Every structure is written in structure tokens, then in C-alpha cells.
Amino acid sequence: MTRGNQRDLARDKAAKKASDLQKSKSAAEKEGNKGLSLEARKQRDADLMREKQKLKDLKAAEAAAKK
């Protein structure tokens, strides 16, 4: 006999369980943050936000200049 969709259901359940485990990790345990202190993470994130804001301001200035 065949197993029907039991294998697919088990695969979906395992994927959901794995994603729930990823969500429950603290910030220090996540891949992108391993080895960084809290202050280093804050500094990195602040630098990224400043860069994004600078690019947004440049695009807004270009759009205003074209009008």
C-alpha cells in the first residue's frame, strides 16, 4: 500500500518545526550576528540605516531637481 500524503504532511510539519526553532533563537545566536557583541550589532545596523537614508535623500534630491 502507498502512504498517500502522510509523507508530505510529515515533511511540512518538520519544516514548520524547524522554522519555529529559528524564530525562537536570540539575536546573538542568529547567523548574521554570530561573534558580534550587542554594541557591534547596534553600530553595524546604525551604519546601514545611515547609508540607506543617504541614498533616499539623494534620490529625493534628484527627483526634485528634475521637476
PDB file of N, CA and C in Angstrom:
ATOM      1  N   MET A   1       0.839  -1.186   0.000  1.00  0.00           N
ATOM      2  CA  MET A   1       0.000   0.000   0.000  1.00  0.00           C
ATOM      3  C   MET A   1       0.879   1.243   0.000  1.00  0.00           C
ATOM      4  N   THR A   2       0.320   2.270  -0.519  1.00  0.00           N
ATOM      5  CA  THR A   2       1.074   3.525  -0.542  1.00  0.00           C
ATOM      6  C   THR A   2       0.751   4.344   0.691  1.00  0.00           C
ATOM      7  N   ARG A   3       1.602   5.284   0.956  1.00  0.00           N
ATOM      8  CA  ARG A   3       1.440   6.084   2.169  1.00  0.00           C
ATOM      9  C   ARG A   3       0.552   7.303   1.952  1.00  0.00           C
ATOM     10  N   GLY A   4       0.144   7.537   0.735  1.00  0.00           N
ATOM     11  CA  GLY A   4      -0.713   8.696   0.485  1.00  0.00           C
ATOM     12  C   GLY A   4       0.045   9.987   0.721  1.00  0.00           C
ATOM     13  N   ASN A   5      -0.611  10.904   1.380  1.00  0.00           N
ATOM     14  CA  ASN A   5       0.028  12.201   1.601  1.00  0.00           C
ATOM     15  C   ASN A   5       0.700  12.290   2.973  1.00  0.00           C
ATOM     16  N   GLN A   6       0.831  11.171   3.662  1.00  0.00           N
ATOM     17  CA  GLN A   6       1.424  11.171   5.005  1.00  0.00           C
ATOM     18  C   GLN A   6       2.854  11.709   4.973  1.00  0.00           C
ATOM     19  N   ARG A   7       3.613  11.330   3.954  1.00  0.00           N
ATOM     20  CA  ARG A   7       4.998  11.787   3.837  1.00  0.00           C
ATOM     21  C   ARG A   7       5.042  13.303   3.644  1.00  0.00           C
ATOM     22  N   ASP A   8       4.157  13.816   2.801  1.00  0.00           N
ATOM     23  CA  ASP A   8       4.112  15.266   2.577  1.00  0.00           C
ATOM     24  C   ASP A   8       3.718  16.009   3.842  1.00  0.00           C
ATOM     25  N   LEU A   9       2.755  15.472   4.573  1.00  0.00           N
ATOM     26  CA  LEU A   9       2.337  16.115   5.820  1.00  0.00           C
ATOM     27  C   LEU A   9       3.474  16.120   6.840  1.00  0.00           C
ATOM     28  N   ALA A  10       4.195  15.014   6.924  1.00  0.00           N
ATOM     29  CA  ALA A  10       5.321  14.934   7.860  1.00  0.00           C
ATOM     30  C   ALA A  10       6.415  15.917   7.460  1.00  0.00           C
ATOM     31  N   ARG A  11       6.657  16.052   6.166  1.00  0.00           N
ATOM     32  CA  ARG A  11       7.667  16.993   5.679  1.00  0.00           C
ATOM     33  C   ARG A  11       7.271  18.428   6.020  1.00  0.00           C
ATOM     34  N   ASP A  12       6.000  18.769   5.815  1.00  0.00           N
ATOM     35  CA  ASP A  12       5.511  20.107   6.155  1.00  0.00           C
ATOM     36  C   ASP A  12       5.616  20.373   7.653  1.00  0.00           C
ATOM     37  N   LYS A  13       5.273  19.373   8.449  1.00  0.00           N
ATOM     38  CA  LYS A  13       5.339  19.524   9.902  1.00  0.00           C
ATOM     39  C   LYS A  13       6.782  19.747  10.355  1.00  0.00           C
ATOM     40  N   ALA A  14       7.716  19.010   9.774  1.00  0.00           N
ATOM     41  CA  ALA A  14       9.129  19.160  10.132  1.00  0.00           C
ATOM     42  C   ALA A  14       9.653  20.532   9.719  1.00  0.00           C
ATOM     43  N   ALA A  15       9.222  21.023   8.561  1.00  0.00           N
ATOM     44  CA  ALA A  15       9.657  22.348   8.115  1.00  0.00           C
ATOM     45  C   ALA A  15       9.125  23.431   9.039  1.00  0.00           C
ATOM     46  N   LYS A  16       7.880  23.298   9.468  1.00  0.00           N
ATOM     47  CA  LYS A  16       7.294  24.269  10.390  1.00  0.00           C
ATOM     48  C   LYS A  16       8.026  24.250  11.723  1.00  0.00           C
ATOM     49  N   LYS A  17       8.340  23.055  12.204  1.00  0.00           N
ATOM     50  CA  LYS A  17       9.054  22.930  13.480  1.00  0.00           C
ATOM     51  C   LYS A  17      10.438  23.571  13.384  1.00  0.00           C
ATOM     52  N   ALA A  18      11.123  23.362  12.269  1.00  0.00           N
ATOM     53  CA  ALA A  18      12.454  23.945  12.085  1.00  0.00           C
ATOM     54  C   ALA A  18      12.377  25.466  12.021  1.00  0.00           C
ATOM     55  N   SER A  19      11.356  25.997  11.355  1.00  0.00           N
ATOM     56  CA  SER A  19      11.228  27.453  11.273  1.00  0.00           C
ATOM     57  C   SER A  19      10.871  28.044  12.632  1.00  0.00           C
ATOM     58  N   ASP A  20      10.081  27.329  13.420  1.00  0.00           N
ATOM     59  CA  ASP A  20       9.758  27.803  14.769  1.00  0.00           C
ATOM     60  C   ASP A  20      11.003  27.842  15.647  1.00  0.00           C
ATOM     61  N   LEU A  21      11.892  26.872  15.476  1.00  0.00           N
ATOM     62  CA  LEU A  21      13.140  26.873  16.241  1.00  0.00           C
ATOM     63  C   LEU A  21      14.012  28.059  15.845  1.00  0.00           C
ATOM     64  N   GLN A  22      14.029  28.392  14.552  1.00  0.00           N
ATOM     65  CA  GLN A  22      14.804  29.545  14.088  1.00  0.00           C
ATOM     66  C   GLN A  22      14.260  30.830  14.689  1.00  0.00           C
ATOM     67  N   LYS A  23      12.942  30.945  14.785  1.00  0.00           N
ATOM     68  CA  LYS A  23      12.318  32.153  15.320  1.00  0.00           C
ATOM     69  C   LYS A  23      12.621  32.334  16.793  1.00  0.00           C
ATOM     70  N   SER A  24      12.784  31.225  17.517  1.00  0.00           N
ATOM     71  CA  SER A  24      12.966  31.317  18.958  1.00  0.00           C
ATOM     72  C   SER A  24      14.406  31.615  19.360  1.00  0.00           C
ATOM     73  N   LYS A  25      15.332  31.654  18.396  1.00  0.00           N
ATOM     74  CA  LYS A  25      16.721  31.965  18.723  1.00  0.00           C
ATOM     75  C   LYS A  25      16.849  33.426  19.123  1.00  0.00           C
ATOM     76  N   SER A  26      17.771  33.696  20.028  1.00  0.00           N
ATOM     77  CA  SER A  26      18.025  35.084  20.392  1.00  0.00           C
ATOM     78  C   SER A  26      18.845  35.739  19.282  1.00  0.00           C
ATOM     79  N   ALA A  27      18.936  37.051  19.308  1.00  0.00           N
ATOM     80  CA  ALA A  27      19.635  37.781  18.253  1.00  0.00           C
ATOM     81  C   ALA A  27      21.105  37.382  18.180  1.00  0.00           C
ATOM     82  N   ALA A  28      21.718  37.094  19.309  1.00  0.00           N
ATOM     83  CA  ALA A  28      23.137  36.747  19.326  1.00  0.00           C
ATOM     84  C   ALA A  28      23.402  35.387  18.691  1.00  0.00           C
ATOM     85  N   GLU A  29      22.396  34.527  18.631  1.00  0.00           N
ATOM     86  CA  GLU A  29      22.579  33.181  18.093  1.00  0.00           C
ATOM     87  C   GLU A  29      22.316  33.094  16.595  1.00  0.00           C
ATOM     88  N   LYS A  30      21.747  34.114  15.995  1.00  0.00           N
ATOM     89  CA  LYS A  30      21.413  34.050  14.576  1.00  0.00           C
ATOM     90  C   LYS A  30      22.672  34.169  13.726  1.00  0.00           C
ATOM     91  N   GLU A  31      22.629  33.608  12.518  1.00  0.00           N
ATOM     92  CA  GLU A  31      23.800  33.507  11.650  1.00  0.00           C
ATOM     93  C   GLU A  31      24.483  34.846  11.405  1.00  0.00           C
ATOM     94  N   GLY A  32      23.738  35.873  11.076  1.00  0.00           N
ATOM     95  CA  GLY A  32      24.335  37.159  10.740  1.00  0.00           C
ATOM     96  C   GLY A  32      24.963  37.868  11.915  1.00  0.00           C
ATOM     97  N   ASN A  33      24.639  37.456  13.130  1.00  0.00           N
ATOM     98  CA  ASN A  33      25.111  38.154  14.319  1.00  0.00           C
ATOM     99  C   ASN A  33      26.138  37.371  15.120  1.00  0.00           C
ATOM    100  N   LYS A  34      26.488  36.182  14.695  1.00  0.00           N
ATOM    101  CA  LYS A  34      27.409  35.364  15.491  1.00  0.00           C
ATOM    102  C   LYS A  34      28.750  36.064  15.621  1.00  0.00           C
ATOM    103  N   GLY A  35      29.261  36.097  16.833  1.00  0.00           N
ATOM    104  CA  GLY A  35      30.572  36.685  17.078  1.00  0.00           C
ATOM    105  C   GLY A  35      30.551  38.181  17.297  1.00  0.00           C
ATOM    106  N   LEU A  36      29.390  38.814  17.202  1.00  0.00           N
ATOM    107  CA  LEU A  36      29.296  40.261  17.396  1.00  0.00           C
ATOM    108  C   LEU A  36      28.673  40.557  18.751  1.00  0.00           C
ATOM    109  N   SER A  37      29.200  41.572  19.402  1.00  0.00           N
ATOM    110  CA  SER A  37      28.602  41.994  20.665  1.00  0.00           C
ATOM    111  C   SER A  37      27.369  42.841  20.367  1.00  0.00           C
ATOM    112  N   LEU A  38      26.618  43.148  21.390  1.00  0.00           N
ATOM    113  CA  LEU A  38      25.424  43.971  21.219  1.00  0.00           C
ATOM    114  C   LEU A  38      25.794  45.332  20.648  1.00  0.00           C
ATOM    115  N   GLU A  39      26.859  45.935  21.175  1.00  0.00           N
ATOM    116  CA  GLU A  39      27.282  47.253  20.695  1.00  0.00           C
ATOM    117  C   GLU A  39      27.718  47.197  19.235  1.00  0.00           C
ATOM    118  N   ALA A  40      28.421  46.130  18.854  1.00  0.00           N
ATOM    119  CA  ALA A  40      28.866  45.982  17.468  1.00  0.00           C
ATOM    120  C   ALA A  40      27.666  45.822  16.536  1.00  0.00           C
ATOM    121  N   ARG A  41      26.656  45.054  16.964  1.00  0.00           N
ATOM    122  CA  ARG A  41      25.447  44.902  16.143  1.00  0.00           C
ATOM    123  C   ARG A  41      24.727  46.226  15.987  1.00  0.00           C
ATOM    124  N   LYS A  42      24.618  46.971  17.094  1.00  0.00           N
ATOM    125  CA  LYS A  42      23.943  48.267  17.029  1.00  0.00           C
ATOM    126  C   LYS A  42      24.675  49.213  16.092  1.00  0.00           C
ATOM    127  N   GLN A  43      26.006  49.227  16.161  1.00  0.00           N
ATOM    128  CA  GLN A  43      26.800  50.102  15.303  1.00  0.00           C
ATOM    129  C   GLN A  43      26.638  49.708  13.837  1.00  0.00           C
ATOM    130  N   ARG A  44      26.684  48.404  13.556  1.00  0.00           N
ATOM    131  CA  ARG A  44      26.524  47.925  12.182  1.00  0.00           C
ATOM    132  C   ARG A  44      25.157  48.318  11.626  1.00  0.00           C
ATOM    133  N   ASP A  45      24.121  48.110  12.430  1.00  0.00           N
ATOM    134  CA  ASP A  45      22.772  48.439  11.985  1.00  0.00           C
ATOM    135  C   ASP A  45      22.602  49.937  11.786  1.00  0.00           C
ATOM    136  N   ALA A  46      23.185  50.739  12.672  1.00  0.00           N
ATOM    137  CA  ALA A  46      23.082  52.192  12.542  1.00  0.00           C
ATOM    138  C   ALA A  46      23.791  52.662  11.280  1.00  0.00           C
ATOM    139  N   ASP A  47      24.954  52.089  10.980  1.00  0.00           N
ATOM    140  CA  ASP A  47      25.673  52.460   9.760  1.00  0.00           C
ATOM    141  C   ASP A  47      24.851  52.118   8.520  1.00  0.00           C
ATOM    142  N   LEU A  48      24.216  50.950   8.522  1.00  0.00           N
ATOM    143  CA  LEU A  48      23.378  50.559   7.388  1.00  0.00           C
ATOM    144  C   LEU A  48      22.196  51.513   7.215  1.00  0.00           C
ATOM    145  N   MET A  49      21.573  51.896   8.313  1.00  0.00           N
ATOM    146  CA  MET A  49      20.426  52.802   8.241  1.00  0.00           C
ATOM    147  C   MET A  49      20.854  54.180   7.739  1.00  0.00           C
ATOM    148  N   ARG A  50      22.022  54.653   8.192  1.00  0.00           N
ATOM    149  CA  ARG A  50      22.525  55.947   7.707  1.00  0.00           C
ATOM    150  C   ARG A  50      22.778  55.901   6.204  1.00  0.00           C
ATOM    151  N   GLU A  51      23.342  54.792   5.728  1.00  0.00           N
ATOM    152  CA  GLU A  51      23.617  54.644   4.302  1.00  0.00           C
ATOM    153  C   GLU A  51      22.309  54.614   3.500  1.00  0.00           C
ATOM    154  N   LYS A  52      21.318  53.891   3.998  1.00  0.00           N
ATOM    155  CA  LYS A  52      20.023  53.849   3.317  1.00  0.00           C
ATOM    156  C   LYS A  52      19.381  55.230   3.276  1.00  0.00           C
ATOM    157  N   GLN A  53      19.475  55.967   4.380  1.00  0.00           N
ATOM    158  CA  GLN A  53      18.887  57.302   4.433  1.00  0.00           C
ATOM    159  C   GLN A  53      19.597  58.240   3.463  1.00  0.00           C
ATOM    160  N   LYS A  54      20.926  58.105   3.363  1.00  0.00           N
ATOM    161  CA  LYS A  54      21.694  58.943   2.442  1.00  0.00           C
ATOM    162  C   LYS A  54      21.250  58.688   1.003  1.00  0.00           C
ATOM    163  N   LEU A  55      21.083  57.410   0.643  1.00  0.00           N
ATOM    164  CA  LEU A  55      20.632  57.068  -0.705  1.00  0.00           C
ATOM    165  C   LEU A  55      19.224  57.596  -0.970  1.00  0.00           C
ATOM    166  N   LYS A  56      18.357  57.502   0.024  1.00  0.00           N
ATOM    167  CA  LYS A  56      16.991  58.001  -0.128  1.00  0.00           C
ATOM    168  C   LYS A  56      16.997  59.512  -0.331  1.00  0.00           C
ATOM    169  N   ASP A  57      17.834  60.223   0.429  1.00  0.00           N
ATOM    170  CA  ASP A  57      17.921  61.673   0.282  1.00  0.00           C
ATOM    171  C   ASP A  57      18.457  62.059  -1.088  1.00  0.00           C
ATOM    172  N   LEU A  58      19.436  61.305  -1.597  1.00  0.00           N
ATOM    173  CA  LEU A  58      19.978  61.584  -2.925  1.00  0.00           C
ATOM    174  C   LEU A  58      18.910  61.393  -4.002  1.00  0.00           C
ATOM    175  N   LYS A  59      18.141  60.319  -3.892  1.00  0.00           N
ATOM    176  CA  LYS A  59      17.079  60.075  -4.873  1.00  0.00           C
ATOM    177  C   LYS A  59      16.015  61.163  -4.806  1.00  0.00           C
ATOM    178  N   ALA A  60      15.690  61.612  -3.599  1.00  0.00           N
ATOM    179  CA  ALA A  60      14.695  62.671  -3.451  1.00  0.00           C
ATOM    180  C   ALA A  60      15.214  63.973  -4.040  1.00  0.00           C
ATOM    181  N   ALA A  61      16.495  64.263  -3.855  1.00  0.00           N
ATOM    182  CA  ALA A  61      17.084  65.479  -4.407  1.00  0.00           C
ATOM    183  C   ALA A  61      17.102  65.421  -5.930  1.00  0.00           C
ATOM    184  N   GLU A  62      17.410  64.259  -6.488  1.00  0.00           N
ATOM    185  CA  GLU A  62      17.402  64.106  -7.945  1.00  0.00           C
ATOM    186  C   GLU A  62      15.994  64.283  -8.500  1.00  0.00           C
ATOM    187  N   ALA A  63      15.010  63.722  -7.813  1.00  0.00           N
ATOM    188  CA  ALA A  63      13.626  63.848  -8.262  1.00  0.00           C
ATOM    189  C   ALA A  63      13.174  65.301  -8.197  1.00  0.00           C
ATOM    190  N   ALA A  64      13.595  66.024  -7.161  1.00  0.00           N
ATOM    191  CA  ALA A  64      13.227  67.433  -7.026  1.00  0.00           C
ATOM    192  C   ALA A  64      13.923  68.273  -8.088  1.00  0.00           C
ATOM    193  N   ALA A  65      15.139  67.909  -8.458  1.00  0.00           N
ATOM    194  CA  ALA A  65      15.891  68.658  -9.464  1.00  0.00           C
ATOM    195  C   ALA A  65      15.290  68.462 -10.856  1.00  0.00           C
ATOM    196  N   LYS A  66      14.684  67.329 -11.102  1.00  0.00           N
ATOM    197  CA  LYS A  66      14.094  67.046 -12.413  1.00  0.00           C
ATOM    198  C   LYS A  66      12.785  67.789 -12.628  1.00  0.00           C
ATOM    199  N   LYS A  67      12.135  68.207 -11.554  1.00  0.00           N
ATOM    200  CA  LYS A  67      10.836  68.875 -11.689  1.00  0.00           C
ATOM    201  C   LYS A  67      10.962  70.266 -12.203  1.00  0.00           C
TER     202      LYS A  67
END
